[in-house]
């Protein structure tokens, strides 16, 4: 509880007027949020915001971090359910998503989206519907992939609301319908831009029904006149549109630009990648193209709409220099720029005009207009005249024509005076030119023009070019103009206006009428229109930018408030105080407000700021006329071709004019006082209507601002590309220089090479002569050598012959020697044979002699032998007989021996059997012995037992005897005792 | 060979046809003819076949160790036994333990007591339970054997055998009885158990006295043949057979006392059949002892 009380206190402290306290409390809340993960704090904050619309709380809520997003979405979903809190919840949702929180992708899954869609389908309150549609349109590019599920919801909403625009159910005020129509128009653009095929098929099916035909004719068809054919209709398909891969490549601002591309409405259109624009130029300066296209109108408008044309001269000058080029370049003898011809083709205003204002009838064009602008002015003039000139605008409609022309023609002339007047202005043209030239020429001009810029400086230069081109010029202008204006005009609002050359036609018209409102509007417009580029540049490059310097002295007074959410309130007070004391100091706070916090200044002006810069003269004229008529009739007068946005613009303009007129009368600074003084007691219904209108405008404004931010984002990205491309260009140039240097080097090297070649050929010749000389010498020497060789050959053959002869001789010598040896050998053999034969002869002789002797002996022996021959046979027979006898004897002996052997063997057998018998006998004896033993043992046992028995008997007897003895002894003892007793008695008797 | 030729050639077939005991006498005579008597063969024979009454006393004396296996020493040993008997009797008479009026059974008892050294101080001393057993056995043997010496010795040795050889196995018999009764008739056993009569059966009468006084002597002889030859298990089967025979009556009795009382005094008429069946039962459960020879 204490905590809650504390919370309430803190919340109330949030709104405290003291800045430091507020900052502290905000810091405390953020700390709590970072530490606490529960939904309680977020819920309390949301409730508090819905209750009080406290800006600091809004700031805290819009900067919530990741874990709290769910609670916030849930809470908002809750609030959406209740009819009472639906509108504030929607506006809170709008605030939150416009800041593109990091968790925006979760939106598609959050239950909030279906409930938002349901609300849009069901709700009948126009304010809620308008706000809701704007929120939805803002959300769509963030969650393109969610189209898959909710596509038909979107289309249904579109169908419902578009029919609303026509049928005006119930009591809806017409004014609201204008807003609703504008938002439906935006929704149409978004849906057509994002899902063309699906959307077209939806349109086809939905409006083919008869009951919807009117709506189509009245509402949808005029919208369709403001769009080109979407390329996706040709190349894409229904499924491809819903493919998440298609959307992955695109960021939110890419989607927004994609949608803007297909628009033909000058308020919406973007020609970034226009079909007719050369890609390089368009890539670099898409917005410039739009500006250029738009600026002429503005100027015209300015000149015709404002009575105080003097302060604008300077601004017009700056603007003129840019838009003025196209017409000039259209004519061949261009005086200003050498490089204009290509651009002229790119930026033909007539082309732009033709596209932006298709419905204007060419018949309106005045025939006397030879100027390139003729078409534009013709249409504007034609438009303006029938509507009539408002009373408040000093110049009448026809005058406007002429005035425009004058201005155009005089532009060159009028450009000079301010320069002369101020020293700062003197520098401006050159600066201005310097910056514009490269820009307008586009990328292709840059390399060429860079010749004058030193290479080293180029990157910086390019960067500056990209970032500072506009800011420098504008800042300088602003400074100058504000000074000038402060001198010239007494109206406090004027000095702030001058720069808003593009987009301030309206408030310039109404400037005299309502100083306060215009002031804020102007400042807001300025903030919105001026700052995008300078701020972007300063964001991209925080260098010593001139715009920064121009603004810095002014910043300090409310520098802190610039980014703080509390700025709005301070700004309000500041505004009120500063209204009558115009000074350049007011610019920064408003700028800060316009950018930093998103806190809106008075709504209608910001609304316009968000709108494109062109074609406002239509609206202004319309409004002037309409001032006379009822407010509700505003759109009735609109030709069918005007876009709902324009109608809304006109309505706003009209309201603003009326308001300023009334205020003028009163000349009161404060709004509250204003009201009370205005009508004394204004009808409550009126007030409510106005309040709602205010709310609607606010919503629209916020939506437009969101779009602008997306554009700014894209600009930043494109600028980054420009810088990169420039850097690459420079790099290329440097490379080329190097290449040239290297080529020179190559030349030098070639010359020296030729010299060297000449020298080389000379040396070659010398060498050749030497070579020939040497060759001849060699040949001579070779010849000599051959001769010598031949001689030596001959000598060698001779030597060979000699050697052969020697060998032959040696061979012969060998043969002779061998022959001698052989003969010697033969000789010795023969001599030996001779001696042998001699000895043999001797032996033969000896043997012969012996033979003779032996023959004689033989004869002698033969004689002997024949005499001794008879006794030998008898002896042999005797011997034989003896042998036989001996053999007989031996045989008988052997026989005897055998017999003996047999007998002894028999004996052995006998003995063995005897032995066996004896063994057997022995066994038997043993057995018998055993038997006997057993027998004896049996007898012995019997005897033993008998003995035992005897022993027992004797024991018994002994026992008996002992017993008897015992008895005997006992008896004896008794007897003795008796005897003793008797003796004793006897003795006693004796005594 | 000679022994075989003396035997009837038909003897082989008698048993097959169912006649029993025809050739037993002859084979026993052959056995008894051996000079050194083979005690083992005699044991086997007496277990397989009923002993002829004329040889019973001899066989018992041999088996109980009263006579040695040799015929030659039989006369001498028998003389010793007789002298011992006379001496002991004389001694008892001398110490006036026994008189002529004393019954023969008591005389045997006192003689046994004297020989085992347990003779009481006076014959009027109360009898011990073992003395009761001795008296019952002695009464049965007195009926079987005429000669008083033989009678005394058979009683003495039989009792000694019971006290020594069967000292371990006799207490196991009630358990075996329960087991075999369960095998034969479990219902009867459960009946006994339910009546809690199982533990109160007359085990003393049956196993310690070996049915002495329970069965008539003519039947008792056949039972004791087996006991003497070394198998006391026969007692169990006799008891089982008694219960099986009187099953109906036993089943009709519900109290343990009645059962015990009835069993202590069983009718004597069917005793022969009981013993024959018991021996068959015994052979059936323990197998026929094989003639080892």
PDB file of N, CA, C and O in Angstrom, chain A residues 62-88:
ATOM      1  N   UNK A  62       6.295   5.424 -23.925  1.00  0.00           N
ATOM      2  CA  UNK A  62       6.763   5.200 -25.288  1.00  0.00           C
ATOM      3  C   UNK A  62       8.176   4.669 -25.315  1.00  0.00           C
ATOM      4  O   UNK A  62       8.613   4.139 -26.329  1.00  0.00           O
ATOM      5  N   UNK A  63       8.892   4.825 -24.234  1.00  0.00           N
ATOM      6  CA  UNK A  63      10.284   4.323 -24.238  1.00  0.00           C
ATOM      7  C   UNK A  63      10.408   3.074 -23.389  1.00  0.00           C
ATOM      8  O   UNK A  63      11.488   2.769 -22.904  1.00  0.00           O
ATOM      9  N   UNK A  64       9.342   2.353 -23.230  1.00  0.00           N
ATOM     10  CA  UNK A  64       9.406   1.127 -22.415  1.00  0.00           C
ATOM     11  C   UNK A  64      10.332   0.106 -23.065  1.00  0.00           C
ATOM     12  O   UNK A  64      10.400   0.006 -24.280  1.00  0.00           O
ATOM     13  N   UNK A  65      10.974  -0.652 -22.195  1.00  0.00           N
ATOM     14  CA  UNK A  65      11.913  -1.656 -22.726  1.00  0.00           C
ATOM     15  C   UNK A  65      11.238  -3.019 -22.834  1.00  0.00           C
ATOM     16  O   UNK A  65      10.100  -3.197 -22.405  1.00  0.00           O
ATOM     17  N   UNK A  66      11.997  -3.934 -23.336  1.00  0.00           N
ATOM     18  CA  UNK A  66      11.452  -5.222 -23.798  1.00  0.00           C
ATOM     19  C   UNK A  66      10.512  -5.951 -22.827  1.00  0.00           C
ATOM     20  O   UNK A  66       9.414  -6.308 -23.228  1.00  0.00           O
ATOM     21  N   UNK A  67      10.927  -6.215 -21.586  1.00  0.00           N
ATOM     22  CA  UNK A  67      10.036  -7.096 -20.802  1.00  0.00           C
ATOM     23  C   UNK A  67       8.658  -6.488 -20.527  1.00  0.00           C
ATOM     24  O   UNK A  67       7.723  -7.199 -20.196  1.00  0.00           O
ATOM     25  N   UNK A  68       8.557  -5.160 -20.654  1.00  0.00           N
ATOM     26  CA  UNK A  68       7.289  -4.537 -20.286  1.00  0.00           C
ATOM     27  C   UNK A  68       6.341  -4.382 -21.455  1.00  0.00           C
ATOM     28  O   UNK A  68       5.203  -3.982 -21.281  1.00  0.00           O
ATOM     29  N   UNK A  69       6.824  -4.698 -22.640  1.00  0.00           N
ATOM     30  CA  UNK A  69       5.989  -4.464 -23.802  1.00  0.00           C
ATOM     31  C   UNK A  69       4.715  -5.279 -23.731  1.00  0.00           C
ATOM     32  O   UNK A  69       3.648  -4.818 -24.103  1.00  0.00           O
ATOM     33  N   UNK A  70       4.863  -6.488 -23.215  1.00  0.00           N
ATOM     34  CA  UNK A  70       3.694  -7.368 -23.165  1.00  0.00           C
ATOM     35  C   UNK A  70       2.641  -6.765 -22.241  1.00  0.00           C
ATOM     36  O   UNK A  70       1.459  -6.726 -22.574  1.00  0.00           O
ATOM     37  N   UNK A  71       3.111  -6.306 -21.078  1.00  0.00           N
ATOM     38  CA  UNK A  71       2.163  -5.706 -20.145  1.00  0.00           C
ATOM     39  C   UNK A  71       1.486  -4.498 -20.764  1.00  0.00           C
ATOM     40  O   UNK A  71       0.266  -4.313 -20.645  1.00  0.00           O
ATOM     41  N   UNK A  72       2.288  -3.704 -21.431  1.00  0.00           N
ATOM     42  CA  UNK A  72       1.735  -2.496 -22.041  1.00  0.00           C
ATOM     43  C   UNK A  72       0.688  -2.873 -23.078  1.00  0.00           C
ATOM     44  O   UNK A  72      -0.423  -2.316 -23.091  1.00  0.00           O
ATOM     45  N   UNK A  73       1.028  -3.845 -23.916  1.00  0.00           N
ATOM     46  CA  UNK A  73       0.101  -4.241 -24.973  1.00  0.00           C
ATOM     47  C   UNK A  73      -1.168  -4.829 -24.360  1.00  0.00           C
ATOM     48  O   UNK A  73      -2.284  -4.541 -24.824  1.00  0.00           O
ATOM     49  N   UNK A  74      -0.979  -5.647 -23.319  1.00  0.00           N
ATOM     50  CA  UNK A  74      -2.148  -6.255 -22.668  1.00  0.00           C
ATOM     51  C   UNK A  74      -3.036  -5.170 -22.082  1.00  0.00           C
ATOM     52  O   UNK A  74      -4.260  -5.196 -22.193  1.00  0.00           O
ATOM     53  N   UNK A  75      -2.370  -4.256 -21.436  1.00  0.00           N
ATOM     54  CA  UNK A  75      -3.132  -3.180 -20.789  1.00  0.00           C
ATOM     55  C   UNK A  75      -3.901  -2.383 -21.834  1.00  0.00           C
ATOM     56  O   UNK A  75      -5.074  -2.067 -21.667  1.00  0.00           O
ATOM     57  N   UNK A  76      -3.229  -2.071 -22.929  1.00  0.00           N
ATOM     58  CA  UNK A  76      -3.882  -1.294 -23.967  1.00  0.00           C
ATOM     59  C   UNK A  76      -5.018  -2.100 -24.572  1.00  0.00           C
ATOM     60  O   UNK A  76      -6.058  -1.557 -24.945  1.00  0.00           O
ATOM     61  N   UNK A  77      -4.798  -3.397 -24.670  1.00  0.00           N
ATOM     62  CA  UNK A  77      -5.854  -4.271 -25.178  1.00  0.00           C
ATOM     63  C   UNK A  77      -7.075  -4.200 -24.266  1.00  0.00           C
ATOM     64  O   UNK A  77      -8.210  -4.127 -24.730  1.00  0.00           O
ATOM     65  N   UNK A  78      -6.790  -4.226 -22.955  1.00  0.00           N
ATOM     66  CA  UNK A  78      -7.868  -4.082 -21.980  1.00  0.00           C
ATOM     67  C   UNK A  78      -8.635  -2.790 -22.234  1.00  0.00           C
ATOM     68  O   UNK A  78      -9.869  -2.767 -22.306  1.00  0.00           O
ATOM     69  N   UNK A  79      -7.879  -1.698 -22.325  1.00  0.00           N
ATOM     70  CA  UNK A  79      -8.495  -0.390 -22.474  1.00  0.00           C
ATOM     71  C   UNK A  79      -9.286  -0.323 -23.770  1.00  0.00           C
ATOM     72  O   UNK A  79     -10.334   0.319 -23.849  1.00  0.00           O
ATOM     73  N   UNK A  80      -8.762  -1.015 -24.781  1.00  0.00           N
ATOM     74  CA  UNK A  80      -9.433  -1.000 -26.074  1.00  0.00           C
ATOM     75  C   UNK A  80     -10.808  -1.628 -25.947  1.00  0.00           C
ATOM     76  O   UNK A  80     -11.732  -1.280 -26.672  1.00  0.00           O
ATOM     77  N   UNK A  81     -10.929  -2.556 -25.053  1.00  0.00           N
ATOM     78  CA  UNK A  81     -12.209  -3.241 -24.876  1.00  0.00           C
ATOM     79  C   UNK A  81     -13.286  -2.313 -24.350  1.00  0.00           C
ATOM     80  O   UNK A  81     -14.460  -2.489 -24.648  1.00  0.00           O
ATOM     81  N   UNK A  82     -12.867  -1.359 -23.557  1.00  0.00           N
ATOM     82  CA  UNK A  82     -13.864  -0.454 -22.980  1.00  0.00           C
ATOM     83  C   UNK A  82     -14.056   0.734 -23.899  1.00  0.00           C
ATOM     84  O   UNK A  82     -13.082   1.330 -24.386  1.00  0.00           O
ATOM     85  N   UNK A  83     -15.297   1.075 -24.131  1.00  0.00           N
ATOM     86  CA  UNK A  83     -15.583   2.136 -25.085  1.00  0.00           C
ATOM     87  C   UNK A  83     -15.028   3.478 -24.605  1.00  0.00           C
ATOM     88  O   UNK A  83     -14.552   4.292 -25.387  1.00  0.00           O
ATOM     89  N   UNK A  84     -15.056   3.673 -23.285  1.00  0.00           N
ATOM     90  CA  UNK A  84     -14.664   4.969 -22.735  1.00  0.00           C
ATOM     91  C   UNK A  84     -13.184   5.230 -22.970  1.00  0.00           C
ATOM     92  O   UNK A  84     -12.782   6.334 -23.311  1.00  0.00           O
ATOM     93  N   UNK A  85     -12.401   4.176 -22.754  1.00  0.00           N
ATOM     94  CA  UNK A  85     -10.953   4.398 -22.814  1.00  0.00           C
ATOM     95  C   UNK A  85     -10.392   4.026 -24.176  1.00  0.00           C
ATOM     96  O   UNK A  85      -9.187   3.945 -24.341  1.00  0.00           O
ATOM     97  N   UNK A  86     -11.273   3.766 -25.114  1.00  0.00           N
ATOM     98  CA  UNK A  86     -10.773   3.275 -26.400  1.00  0.00           C
ATOM     99  C   UNK A  86      -9.956   4.338 -27.122  1.00  0.00           C
ATOM    100  O   UNK A  86      -8.848   4.082 -27.595  1.00  0.00           O
ATOM    101  N   UNK A  87     -10.504   5.544 -27.168  1.00  0.00           N
ATOM    102  CA  UNK A  87      -9.831   6.594 -27.915  1.00  0.00           C
ATOM    103  C   UNK A  87      -8.462   6.927 -27.335  1.00  0.00           C
ATOM    104  O   UNK A  87      -7.472   6.935 -28.061  1.00  0.00           O
ATOM    105  N   UNK A  88      -8.395   7.191 -26.011  1.00  0.00           N
ATOM    106  CA  UNK A  88      -7.060   7.456 -25.466  1.00  0.00           C
ATOM    107  C   UNK A  88      -6.114   6.290 -25.664  1.00  0.00           C
ATOM    108  O   UNK A  88      -4.921   6.499 -25.933  1.00  0.00           O
TER     109      UNK A  88
END
